[in-house]
Each structure stands twice: as C-alpha cells, then as structure tokens.
mmCIF file of C-alpha atoms in Angstrom:
data_model
loop_
_atom_site.group_PDB
_atom_site.id
_atom_site.type_symbol
_atom_site.label_atom_id
_atom_site.label_comp_id
_atom_site.label_asym_id
_atom_site.label_seq_id
_atom_site.Cartn_x
_atom_site.Cartn_y
_atom_site.Cartn_z
ATOM 1 C CA MET A 1 144.935 8.984 -56.440
ATOM 2 C CA LYS A 2 142.819 7.732 -53.624
ATOM 3 C CA ARG A 3 139.085 8.308 -53.733
ATOM 4 C CA MET A 4 137.700 10.578 -50.961
ATOM 5 C CA LYS A 5 135.322 8.957 -48.585
ATOM 6 C CA TRP A 6 131.650 10.050 -48.936
ATOM 7 C CA GLY A 7 131.333 11.202 -45.304
ATOM 8 C CA TYR A 8 134.122 13.693 -45.660
ATOM 9 C CA THR A 9 132.687 15.016 -48.934
ATOM 10 C CA SER A 10 129.185 15.546 -47.526
ATOM 11 C CA THR A 11 130.529 17.408 -44.521
ATOM 12 C CA LEU A 12 132.531 19.702 -46.769
ATOM 13 C CA LEU A 13 129.516 20.426 -48.968
ATOM 14 C CA LEU A 14 127.339 21.260 -45.973
ATOM 15 C CA ALA A 15 129.906 23.685 -44.636
ATOM 16 C CA VAL A 16 130.137 25.471 -47.987
ATOM 17 C CA ALA A 17 126.334 25.678 -48.231
ATOM 18 C CA ALA A 18 126.069 27.121 -44.741
ATOM 19 C CA GLN A 19 128.592 29.824 -45.588
ATOM 20 C CA LEU A 20 126.718 30.744 -48.737
ATOM 21 C CA LEU A 21 123.417 30.862 -46.836
ATOM 22 C CA LEU A 22 124.815 33.095 -44.136
ATOM 23 C CA ALA A 23 126.367 35.372 -46.708
ATOM 24 C CA GLY A 24 122.932 35.926 -48.264
ATOM 25 C CA CYS A 25 121.147 36.837 -44.986
ATOM 26 C CA GLU A 26 120.912 40.128 -43.129
ATOM 27 C CA ARG A 27 120.269 40.677 -39.434
ATOM 28 C CA ARG A 28 116.807 42.307 -39.157
ATOM 29 C CA PRO A 29 115.432 44.003 -36.042
ATOM 30 C CA LEU A 30 112.400 42.456 -34.293
ATOM 31 C CA VAL A 31 109.275 44.269 -35.512
ATOM 32 C CA VAL A 32 106.524 44.985 -32.925
ATOM 33 C CA ARG A 33 103.151 45.649 -34.472
ATOM 34 C CA GLU A 34 101.875 49.163 -33.850
ATOM 35 C CA PHE A 35 98.230 49.763 -32.952
ATOM 36 C CA GLU A 36 96.342 53.009 -33.359
ATOM 37 C CA THR A 37 93.702 52.248 -30.718
ATOM 38 C CA ALA A 38 93.442 50.644 -27.311
ATOM 39 C CA LEU A 39 90.740 48.167 -26.345
ATOM 40 C CA ILE A 40 88.668 49.684 -23.555
ATOM 41 C CA PRO A 41 86.027 47.612 -21.739
ATOM 42 C CA VAL A 42 82.695 49.283 -20.955
ATOM 43 C CA SER A 43 80.375 47.684 -18.409
ATOM 44 C CA ILE A 44 77.026 49.325 -17.540
ATOM 45 C CA ASP A 45 74.700 48.681 -14.614
ATOM 46 C CA TRP A 46 71.261 50.131 -15.436
ATOM 47 C CA SER A 47 69.656 49.201 -12.097
ATOM 48 C CA LYS A 48 69.736 52.786 -10.767
ATOM 49 C CA SER A 49 68.656 54.423 -14.008
ATOM 50 C CA GLY A 50 64.895 54.298 -13.647
ATOM 51 C CA VAL A 51 64.762 52.978 -17.218
ATOM 52 C CA PRO A 52 63.717 49.310 -17.557
ATOM 53 C CA ILE A 53 66.402 47.615 -19.639
ATOM 54 C CA ASP A 54 63.758 45.518 -21.437
ATOM 55 C CA GLU A 55 62.293 48.777 -22.760
ATOM 56 C CA MET A 56 65.624 50.010 -24.115
ATOM 57 C CA HIS A 57 66.679 49.478 -27.711
ATOM 58 C CA ARG A 58 70.229 50.840 -27.753
ATOM 59 C CA ALA A 59 72.752 52.695 -25.618
ATOM 60 C CA THR A 60 75.395 55.270 -26.512
ATOM 61 C CA VAL A 61 78.936 55.805 -25.250
ATOM 62 C CA MET A 62 80.331 59.207 -26.293
ATOM 63 C CA LEU A 63 83.935 60.296 -25.777
ATOM 64 C CA PHE A 64 84.664 64.018 -26.011
ATOM 65 C CA PRO A 65 88.361 64.739 -26.728
ATOM 66 C CA ARG A 66 89.715 67.392 -24.388
ATOM 67 C CA ASP A 67 91.510 68.988 -27.335
ATOM 68 C CA GLY A 68 88.145 70.089 -28.724
ATOM 69 C CA SER A 69 88.020 67.750 -31.703
ATOM 70 C CA ALA A 70 84.878 65.935 -32.731
ATOM 71 C CA PRO A 71 83.439 63.449 -30.203
ATOM 72 C CA LEU A 72 83.675 59.707 -30.746
ATOM 73 C CA GLU A 73 80.401 57.786 -30.623
ATOM 74 C CA TYR A 74 79.972 54.066 -29.922
ATOM 75 C CA LEU A 75 76.600 52.323 -30.042
ATOM 76 C CA MET A 76 75.645 49.334 -27.937
ATOM 77 C CA GLU A 77 73.037 47.087 -29.520
ATOM 78 C CA GLY A 78 71.944 43.624 -28.474
ATOM 79 C CA ASN A 79 74.150 43.615 -25.369
ATOM 80 C CA LEU A 80 73.340 46.823 -23.476
ATOM 81 C CA THR A 81 75.555 46.070 -20.489
ATOM 82 C CA TYR A 82 78.983 45.270 -21.970
ATOM 83 C CA ARG A 83 81.110 46.216 -24.948
ATOM 84 C CA THR A 84 84.806 46.656 -25.746
ATOM 85 C CA ILE A 85 85.461 49.867 -27.663
ATOM 86 C CA GLU A 86 88.566 50.921 -29.618
ATOM 87 C CA VAL A 87 89.863 54.325 -28.552
ATOM 88 C CA PRO A 88 92.861 56.342 -29.849
ATOM 89 C CA VAL A 89 95.433 57.832 -27.487
ATOM 90 C CA GLY A 90 94.084 60.981 -25.873
ATOM 91 C CA VAL A 91 92.322 62.560 -22.936
ATOM 92 C CA TYR A 92 88.539 62.446 -22.974
ATOM 93 C CA SER A 93 85.355 63.234 -21.092
ATOM 94 C CA VAL A 94 82.830 60.402 -21.244
ATOM 95 C CA LEU A 95 79.046 60.367 -21.446
ATOM 96 C CA VAL A 96 76.872 57.230 -21.436
ATOM 97 C CA PHE A 97 73.084 57.260 -21.922
ATOM 98 C CA ASN A 98 70.205 55.095 -23.092
ATOM 99 C CA GLU A 99 69.195 55.134 -26.762
ATOM 100 C CA THR A 100 70.911 57.594 -29.140
ATOM 101 C CA THR A 101 70.688 61.220 -30.218
ATOM 102 C CA SER A 102 68.728 60.218 -33.325
ATOM 103 C CA GLU A 103 65.343 61.936 -33.521
ATOM 104 C CA GLY A 104 63.817 58.615 -34.508
ATOM 105 C CA ASP A 105 64.543 57.240 -31.033
ATOM 106 C CA TRP A 106 62.448 59.872 -29.264
ATOM 107 C CA ASN A 107 59.002 61.429 -29.466
ATOM 108 C CA GLY A 108 59.357 63.981 -26.682
ATOM 109 C CA ILE A 109 63.095 64.729 -26.538
ATOM 110 C CA SER A 110 65.571 66.625 -28.699
ATOM 111 C CA PHE A 111 69.295 66.993 -28.013
ATOM 112 C CA ILE A 112 71.301 70.197 -28.345
ATOM 113 C CA ASN A 113 75.030 71.053 -28.126
ATOM 114 C CA THR A 114 75.893 67.415 -28.797
ATOM 115 C CA ASP A 115 79.538 68.239 -29.575
ATOM 116 C CA ASN A 116 80.189 69.775 -26.149
ATOM 117 C CA PHE A 117 80.442 67.636 -22.997
ATOM 118 C CA ASP A 118 79.369 70.348 -20.535
ATOM 119 C CA ASP A 119 76.589 71.884 -22.635
ATOM 120 C CA PHE A 120 75.151 68.670 -24.096
ATOM 121 C CA ALA A 121 71.467 68.833 -23.098
ATOM 122 C CA ALA A 122 68.159 67.049 -23.557
ATOM 123 C CA ILE A 123 65.157 69.328 -24.027
ATOM 124 C CA GLY A 124 61.453 68.722 -24.468
ATOM 125 C CA ARG A 125 60.207 69.034 -28.011
ATOM 126 C CA SER A 126 57.940 72.030 -28.293
ATOM 127 C CA THR A 127 54.493 71.536 -29.742
ATOM 128 C CA ILE A 128 51.921 73.932 -31.143
ATOM 129 C CA SER A 129 48.962 72.263 -29.480
ATOM 130 C CA ARG A 130 47.983 69.291 -27.330
ATOM 131 C CA GLY A 131 44.285 68.466 -27.270
ATOM 132 C CA PHE A 132 42.425 71.609 -26.252
ATOM 133 C CA TYR A 133 45.609 73.508 -25.381
ATOM 134 C CA ALA A 134 47.561 75.734 -27.757
ATOM 135 C CA TYR A 135 51.059 77.142 -27.460
ATOM 136 C CA SER A 136 51.318 80.728 -26.273
ATOM 137 C CA ALA A 137 53.871 82.939 -24.543
ATOM 138 C CA ALA A 138 52.138 82.140 -21.259
ATOM 139 C CA LEU A 139 51.837 78.420 -22.063
ATOM 140 C CA PRO A 140 54.961 77.172 -23.925
ATOM 141 C CA LEU A 141 53.791 73.614 -24.434
ATOM 142 C CA THR A 142 56.307 70.774 -24.574
ATOM 143 C CA GLU A 143 55.994 67.063 -25.169
ATOM 144 C CA ASN A 144 56.356 64.767 -22.183
ATOM 145 C CA PRO A 145 59.871 63.237 -22.345
ATOM 146 C CA GLU A 146 60.556 59.521 -22.420
ATOM 147 C CA PRO A 147 62.612 57.976 -19.585
ATOM 148 C CA LEU A 148 66.224 59.122 -19.879
ATOM 149 C CA ALA A 149 69.315 58.189 -17.852
ATOM 150 C CA ALA A 150 72.997 59.129 -18.130
ATOM 151 C CA TRP A 151 76.435 58.705 -16.555
ATOM 152 C CA ALA A 152 79.417 60.997 -16.956
ATOM 153 C CA LEU A 153 83.172 60.916 -16.311
ATOM 154 C CA GLU A 154 85.054 64.207 -16.433
ATOM 155 C CA ARG A 155 88.474 62.791 -17.349
ATOM 156 C CA PHE A 156 89.551 59.536 -18.966
ATOM 157 C CA GLU A 157 93.008 59.070 -20.494
ATOM 158 C CA VAL A 158 94.188 56.513 -23.036
ATOM 159 C CA THR A 159 98.015 56.295 -22.975
ATOM 160 C CA LYS A 160 100.438 54.900 -25.558
ATOM 161 C CA ASP A 161 101.374 51.900 -23.436
ATOM 162 C CA MET A 162 97.705 50.912 -23.351
ATOM 163 C CA LEU A 163 97.683 50.343 -27.133
ATOM 164 C CA VAL A 164 99.670 47.093 -26.986
ATOM 165 C CA ARG A 165 98.988 46.215 -23.364
ATOM 166 C CA SER A 166 95.208 46.185 -23.839
ATOM 167 C CA ARG A 167 95.566 43.695 -26.714
ATOM 168 C CA SER A 168 97.735 41.257 -24.797
ATOM 169 C CA LYS A 169 95.152 40.646 -22.080
ATOM 170 C CA SER A 170 92.234 38.285 -21.754
ATOM 171 C CA ARG A 171 88.815 39.847 -21.253
ATOM 172 C CA ALA A 172 88.960 39.162 -17.508
ATOM 173 C CA GLU A 173 92.450 40.660 -17.217
ATOM 174 C CA LEU A 174 91.405 43.652 -19.301
ATOM 175 C CA ASP A 175 88.373 44.288 -17.082
ATOM 176 C CA ASP A 176 90.581 44.158 -13.979
ATOM 177 C CA GLU A 177 93.318 46.397 -15.351
ATOM 178 C CA ILE A 178 91.439 49.122 -17.268
ATOM 179 C CA VAL A 179 88.590 49.864 -14.898
ATOM 180 C CA ASP A 180 87.636 53.463 -15.697
ATOM 181 C CA LEU A 181 84.538 52.482 -17.688
ATOM 182 C CA THR A 182 83.698 49.166 -16.026
ATOM 183 C CA HIS A 183 81.624 50.648 -13.196
ATOM 184 C CA VAL A 184 79.180 52.772 -15.189
ATOM 185 C CA VAL A 185 75.946 53.289 -13.226
ATOM 186 C CA PRO A 186 73.624 55.732 -15.049
ATOM 187 C CA SER A 187 71.157 57.782 -13.018
ATOM 188 C CA SER A 188 67.838 59.222 -14.120
ATOM 189 C CA ARG A 189 67.753 62.508 -16.029
ATOM 190 C CA THR A 190 63.948 62.595 -16.052
ATOM 191 C CA GLU A 191 61.415 62.474 -13.231
ATOM 192 C CA GLN A 192 57.806 61.433 -12.836
ATOM 193 C CA MET A 193 54.860 63.637 -11.969
ATOM 194 C CA VAL A 194 51.646 62.145 -10.560
ATOM 195 C CA VAL A 195 48.558 64.373 -10.595
ATOM 196 C CA THR A 196 45.543 63.134 -8.654
ATOM 197 C CA ALA A 197 42.303 65.124 -8.630
ATOM 198 C CA ARG A 198 39.495 64.504 -6.149
ATOM 199 C CA VAL A 199 36.236 65.262 -8.000
ATOM 200 C CA THR A 200 32.680 65.416 -6.716
ATOM 201 C CA ASN A 201 30.345 63.898 -9.345
ATOM 202 C CA LEU A 202 33.310 62.637 -11.357
ATOM 203 C CA ALA A 203 30.923 60.344 -13.278
ATOM 204 C CA SER A 204 29.377 63.436 -14.867
ATOM 205 C CA SER A 205 32.496 63.940 -16.991
ATOM 206 C CA MET A 206 33.588 61.951 -20.003
ATOM 207 C CA GLN A 207 36.985 63.589 -20.228
ATOM 208 C CA ALA A 208 39.399 65.377 -17.909
ATOM 209 C CA THR A 209 42.550 67.097 -19.181
ATOM 210 C CA GLY A 210 45.027 69.468 -17.627
ATOM 211 C CA THR A 211 48.195 71.505 -17.878
ATOM 212 C CA ILE A 212 50.884 72.349 -15.360
ATOM 213 C CA ASN A 213 53.168 75.264 -16.141
ATOM 214 C CA ASN A 214 56.685 76.454 -15.299
ATOM 215 C CA LEU A 215 58.471 73.115 -15.195
ATOM 216 C CA ALA A 216 62.067 72.600 -16.344
ATOM 217 C CA SER A 217 62.435 72.663 -20.114
ATOM 218 C CA GLY A 218 65.363 70.243 -20.179
ATOM 219 C CA VAL A 219 68.412 68.822 -18.421
ATOM 220 C CA TYR A 220 72.187 68.908 -18.912
ATOM 221 C CA MET A 221 73.232 65.348 -19.624
ATOM 222 C CA ALA A 222 76.610 65.305 -17.854
ATOM 223 C CA SER A 223 75.743 67.150 -14.646
ATOM 224 C CA GLY A 224 72.029 66.333 -14.386
ATOM 225 C CA GLU A 225 71.364 70.037 -13.742
ATOM 226 C CA LYS A 226 67.853 71.079 -14.749
ATOM 227 C CA ILE A 227 67.328 73.874 -17.269
ATOM 228 C CA TYR A 228 65.328 76.632 -15.611
ATOM 229 C CA SER A 229 66.470 79.483 -17.840
ATOM 230 C CA SER A 230 63.439 78.617 -19.946
ATOM 231 C CA LEU A 231 60.319 76.964 -18.578
ATOM 232 C CA ALA A 232 57.665 74.791 -20.161
ATOM 233 C CA ALA A 233 54.144 73.485 -19.662
ATOM 234 C CA HIS A 234 53.066 69.853 -19.824
ATOM 235 C CA ALA A 235 49.590 68.738 -20.917
ATOM 236 C CA PHE A 236 48.072 65.499 -19.674
ATOM 237 C CA VAL A 237 44.901 63.385 -19.676
ATOM 238 C CA LEU A 238 43.489 62.325 -16.311
ATOM 239 C CA ASN A 239 42.356 58.867 -17.361
ATOM 240 C CA GLY A 240 42.812 56.682 -14.301
ATOM 241 C CA ARG A 241 39.575 56.672 -12.238
ATOM 242 C CA VAL A 242 38.693 55.247 -8.835
ATOM 243 C CA TYR A 243 35.085 55.758 -7.709
ATOM 244 C CA ASP A 244 33.625 55.967 -4.253
ATOM 245 C CA ALA A 245 30.920 53.566 -3.139
ATOM 246 C CA ASP A 246 28.248 55.889 -4.564
ATOM 247 C CA GLY A 247 29.661 55.425 -8.075
ATOM 248 C CA LYS A 248 29.563 59.168 -8.693
ATOM 249 C CA SER A 249 32.478 60.873 -6.944
ATOM 250 C CA GLY A 250 36.073 59.714 -6.826
ATOM 251 C CA THR A 251 39.599 60.441 -7.991
ATOM 252 C CA THR A 252 41.190 60.628 -11.414
ATOM 253 C CA THR A 253 44.947 60.316 -11.904
ATOM 254 C CA LYS A 254 47.711 60.676 -14.456
ATOM 255 C CA THR A 255 51.419 59.800 -14.261
ATOM 256 C CA PHE A 256 53.747 61.380 -16.807
ATOM 257 C CA ASN A 257 57.412 62.241 -17.231
ATOM 258 C CA ILE A 258 59.000 65.652 -16.715
ATOM 259 C CA PHE A 259 62.577 66.898 -16.555
ATOM 260 C CA GLY A 260 61.987 68.413 -13.121
ATOM 261 C CA HIS A 261 60.610 71.448 -11.344
ATOM 262 C CA HIS A 262 62.317 74.288 -9.533
ATOM 263 C CA PRO A 263 62.336 73.701 -5.772
ATOM 264 C CA SER A 264 61.967 77.392 -5.007
ATOM 265 C CA GLU A 265 58.556 78.640 -3.940
ATOM 266 C CA ALA A 266 59.303 81.760 -5.974
ATOM 267 C CA THR A 267 58.641 79.748 -9.129
ATOM 268 C CA ILE A 268 54.882 79.447 -9.135
ATOM 269 C CA LYS A 269 53.359 76.485 -10.920
ATOM 270 C CA PRO A 270 49.848 77.183 -12.205
ATOM 271 C CA MET A 271 47.615 74.226 -13.052
ATOM 272 C CA ASN A 272 44.397 74.119 -15.048
ATOM 273 C CA ILE A 273 41.955 71.192 -15.191
ATOM 274 C CA ASP A 274 39.238 71.023 -17.855
ATOM 275 C CA PHE A 275 36.274 68.660 -17.862
ATOM 276 C CA ILE A 276 33.991 67.767 -20.756
ATOM 277 C CA LEU A 277 30.646 66.690 -19.341
ATOM 278 C CA ILE A 278 28.720 63.729 -20.668
ATOM 279 C CA ASP A 279 26.240 66.016 -22.427
ATOM 280 C CA GLY A 280 29.137 67.416 -24.492
ATOM 281 C CA THR A 281 29.386 70.755 -22.712
ATOM 282 C CA ALA A 282 32.521 72.136 -21.094
ATOM 283 C CA HIS A 283 32.654 72.651 -17.360
ATOM 284 C CA PRO A 284 34.305 75.956 -16.388
ATOM 285 C CA THR A 285 38.078 75.525 -16.121
ATOM 286 C CA GLU A 286 39.318 74.694 -12.646
ATOM 287 C CA VAL A 287 42.199 77.113 -12.077
ATOM 288 C CA PHE A 288 44.883 76.538 -9.436
ATOM 289 C CA ASP A 289 47.146 79.564 -9.235
ATOM 290 C CA ASP A 290 50.128 77.704 -7.768
ATOM 291 C CA VAL A 291 50.298 74.023 -6.916
ATOM 292 C CA HIS A 292 53.928 74.184 -5.774
ATOM 293 C CA PRO A 293 52.972 73.905 -2.061
ATOM 294 C CA LEU A 294 50.930 70.795 -2.874
ATOM 295 C CA ILE A 295 53.824 68.881 -4.481
ATOM 296 C CA THR A 296 55.524 66.195 -2.409
ATOM 297 C CA ARG A 297 58.794 64.745 -3.661
ATOM 298 C CA ASP A 298 60.360 61.324 -3.222
ATOM 299 C CA GLU A 299 64.067 61.549 -4.084
ATOM 300 C CA GLU A 300 64.625 57.859 -3.369
ATOM 301 C CA ALA A 301 62.186 56.706 -6.040
ATOM 302 C CA LEU A 302 63.576 55.581 -9.402
ATOM 303 C CA PRO A 303 63.077 57.909 -11.139
ATOM 304 C CA PRO A 304 62.402 60.704 -8.591
ATOM 305 C CA LEU A 305 58.670 61.021 -7.990
ATOM 306 C CA ASN A 306 56.655 64.241 -7.637
ATOM 307 C CA THR A 307 53.069 63.895 -6.414
ATOM 308 C CA VAL A 308 50.459 66.637 -6.455
ATOM 309 C CA LYS A 309 46.914 66.220 -5.176
ATOM 310 C CA ILE A 310 44.201 68.726 -5.993
ATOM 311 C CA GLY A 311 40.607 68.883 -4.876
ATOM 312 C CA HIS A 312 41.657 67.385 -1.538
ATOM 313 C CA MET A 313 42.054 70.650 0.420
ATOM 314 C CA ALA A 314 45.459 69.288 1.344
ATOM 315 C CA LEU A 315 46.473 72.211 3.550
ATOM 316 C CA GLY A 316 43.223 72.340 5.469
ATOM 317 C CA GLY A 317 41.274 74.949 3.543
ATOM 318 C CA GLY A 318 41.125 78.672 4.080
ATOM 319 C CA GLU A 319 41.957 81.650 1.899
ATOM 320 C CA ASP A 320 45.667 80.804 1.775
ATOM 321 C CA ASP A 321 45.128 77.215 0.695
ATOM 322 C CA PRO A 322 46.199 76.814 -2.978
ATOM 323 C CA ASP A 323 43.799 73.881 -3.247
ATOM 324 C CA HIS A 324 40.036 74.006 -3.625
ATOM 325 C CA PRO A 325 37.215 71.470 -4.102
ATOM 326 C CA ILE A 326 36.301 70.339 -7.610
ATOM 327 C CA VAL A 327 32.548 69.937 -7.936
ATOM 328 C CA LEU A 328 30.849 68.948 -11.183
ATOM 329 C CA PRO A 329 27.077 69.051 -11.709
ATOM 330 C CA ASP A 330 25.203 65.858 -10.816
ATOM 331 C CA MET A 331 23.975 64.553 -14.152
ATOM 332 C CA ASP A 332 21.517 61.639 -14.118
ATOM 333 C CA MET A 333 22.533 60.339 -17.530
ATOM 334 C CA ALA A 334 25.990 59.518 -16.144
ATOM 335 C CA SER A 335 24.819 56.079 -15.108
ATOM 336 C CA SER A 336 24.226 55.126 -18.736
ATOM 337 C CA VAL A 337 27.802 55.892 -19.839
ATOM 338 C CA SER A 338 30.590 53.415 -19.186
ATOM 339 C CA VAL A 339 34.255 54.100 -18.606
ATOM 340 C CA ASP A 340 34.980 52.311 -21.901
ATOM 341 C CA ASP A 341 32.803 54.846 -23.675
ATOM 342 C CA TRP A 342 34.845 57.691 -22.185
ATOM 343 C CA ASP A 343 38.148 56.094 -23.178
ATOM 344 C CA GLU A 344 37.046 55.825 -26.800
ATOM 345 C CA ILE A 345 36.450 59.542 -27.194
ATOM 346 C CA LEU A 346 39.441 60.881 -25.274
ATOM 347 C CA ILE A 347 41.448 63.379 -27.248
ATOM 348 C CA PRO A 348 45.100 62.217 -27.056
ATOM 349 C CA LEU A 349 47.581 64.591 -25.476
#
C-alpha cells in the first residue's frame, strides 16, 4: 500500500473539521440594543431672564407627561447653560426655571401645584410681621421674592425612533437634529419696585420704613400670568439717602422685588411711610391712599421696573393729587448723628 501524501491528508482533515464546526452552529438574528430613554440636549440662554447667572446656584428642567403621570425633574448644577437629559418616550409639557422648588433655595418664595404644568405657581411666603408691621386682613404681609425666571413649552414629544437615533449622534449632530430644548430663553417672573420719597428735614429721622398694599401675591410659572385673586403687601426699609446741599432735606430710596401689580386703576394701592426721629419718637404715619397713578413702568427693563415717587407732588398738587409733601420737624441734634449710626439701628424688614 502506498502512503498518502501529507498535503492530501491535511486538506481532508480541514474539510471534516469545517463540517463538524458548521454542524454545531446556529444562525442567530442580529440583536439591536433597545434603549428606554432618548438623549435630549438642553441649552439655556439666561441673558433675558433678569437673573445674573453668577448669582444662580442651580437650574431645573421639569417635564410634565401629558398623560397626567408624575413630572420628571432634572437638575442642572455646575453648568447652568447646557445638559443632556434622558427622557422616556412620551408627550410632555416643559418648564425651565432658575434654582429648584426646594424651600432651602428661597427665603421669599414658595411653590404650589408643582405637579401640574398650568397651575404650577410661585407665591410670596406670608409672614406674621416685618419690623413695625403686623399681618392683618387689611395688610396680608408677604416676603419680598428673590429674582425668578422661567421658560415654558406646551408640547414636546419623544418618539420611539429617537431612542436609538439620539445615541448614534455626536453632540453637535444631536444639537442640530433635536432642537426643541436647545433655544431655551427664560424671561423674568418677578419685577422690581423702586420707591423714592422726597423728605423735608430728612436728617431728622434715623429710620424710614414703609408698606405698599394690593400687589400680586404670586405668578403662574408657565404663562407668567400674575395672581390677582389674592393680593399682598410688601414692607421695605428706605435706606438709600441723597441729601440736598443744606444737608437736611433730600430723598430716600428702596428697590425691592415684587411679582407685579394690577394695571387697572380700580385696584388701589395704599402706601404708608413711617419715620422714627432721632430723639426716638415716631413721626405720624404718612398715608398715601393710592399711589397707583404715581407708578411709572418700564417693560423693557430686565426685570420690568416699576418706579413710584412720593413727596414730589408728581401730578402738580391739588385735591386730586394722590401725592403730598413729607415734612419732618427740624431737629438740631440731627447734625450730630451720622448715616452709619442710623444704619446700625435699622430694624430689618
């Protein structure tokens, strides 16, 4: 018998091995990984918010499912202008605002109806007293709110094809393709009020405080609509002074935040100003029945600015003028008291 050549033998062995290998394998379908969420880019421009970004600590993106289930909440920390969030398939309404709903983030604001997109509202925290002023039915005192801004989108849909598609894109491609939340520009939900009082013999007082009543008690976050169904009063300290050349008379000013005030003249806005004189006695309260006609409004300011001047006879005097002069007694000992002394004994409001 002739010996088989090695080349023939090796070829035969390889063929047998291949058959055995194929016999032990099964054809399996290609498996595509399934994702439960889509990657959604969020880009925020705070330049129109009226809230300095260097004074912000966090930001919140809330998605309210249109099926009524619990809202989804995403926090932005560190980077307050960009984040990619993971969102399940569904149809949502979206709300973006500075800080969070945590009470620890605010001194003057509380949030209500936080599970409902349309009714979600910021309201001023009520207080029993501020300085000399105490809460009453006629004077429902509220804290002055911190700067607040928000942006809302009524409808945002995450589809099934976005689950895989959003994960196969670079960040730049993702930003270009899923753009619903990449042009978020929050606007102010609070306003500023500036009260300036012209006072004759201003140097005779060591403290000036005031209240203004019947301002909005809150604001709906999504729409920006002010809450006028209930009204509130704000207390403030007039602690910015500018004296005339005589060093006695001048103006005293305070800027503080409010949610807004009703534009209708039918909503009167009483204001009281109280002075403590340098001898420790109280000057009779200066009562202004309705300062609404004295308020000028700048809608273009960020945030919107409301200015009211009293003691200036702004409308020219007369019985119908809601303004009147503020005249304190001329006290000689005023020259011995410095502005620093007054600041040290101010009662915080």
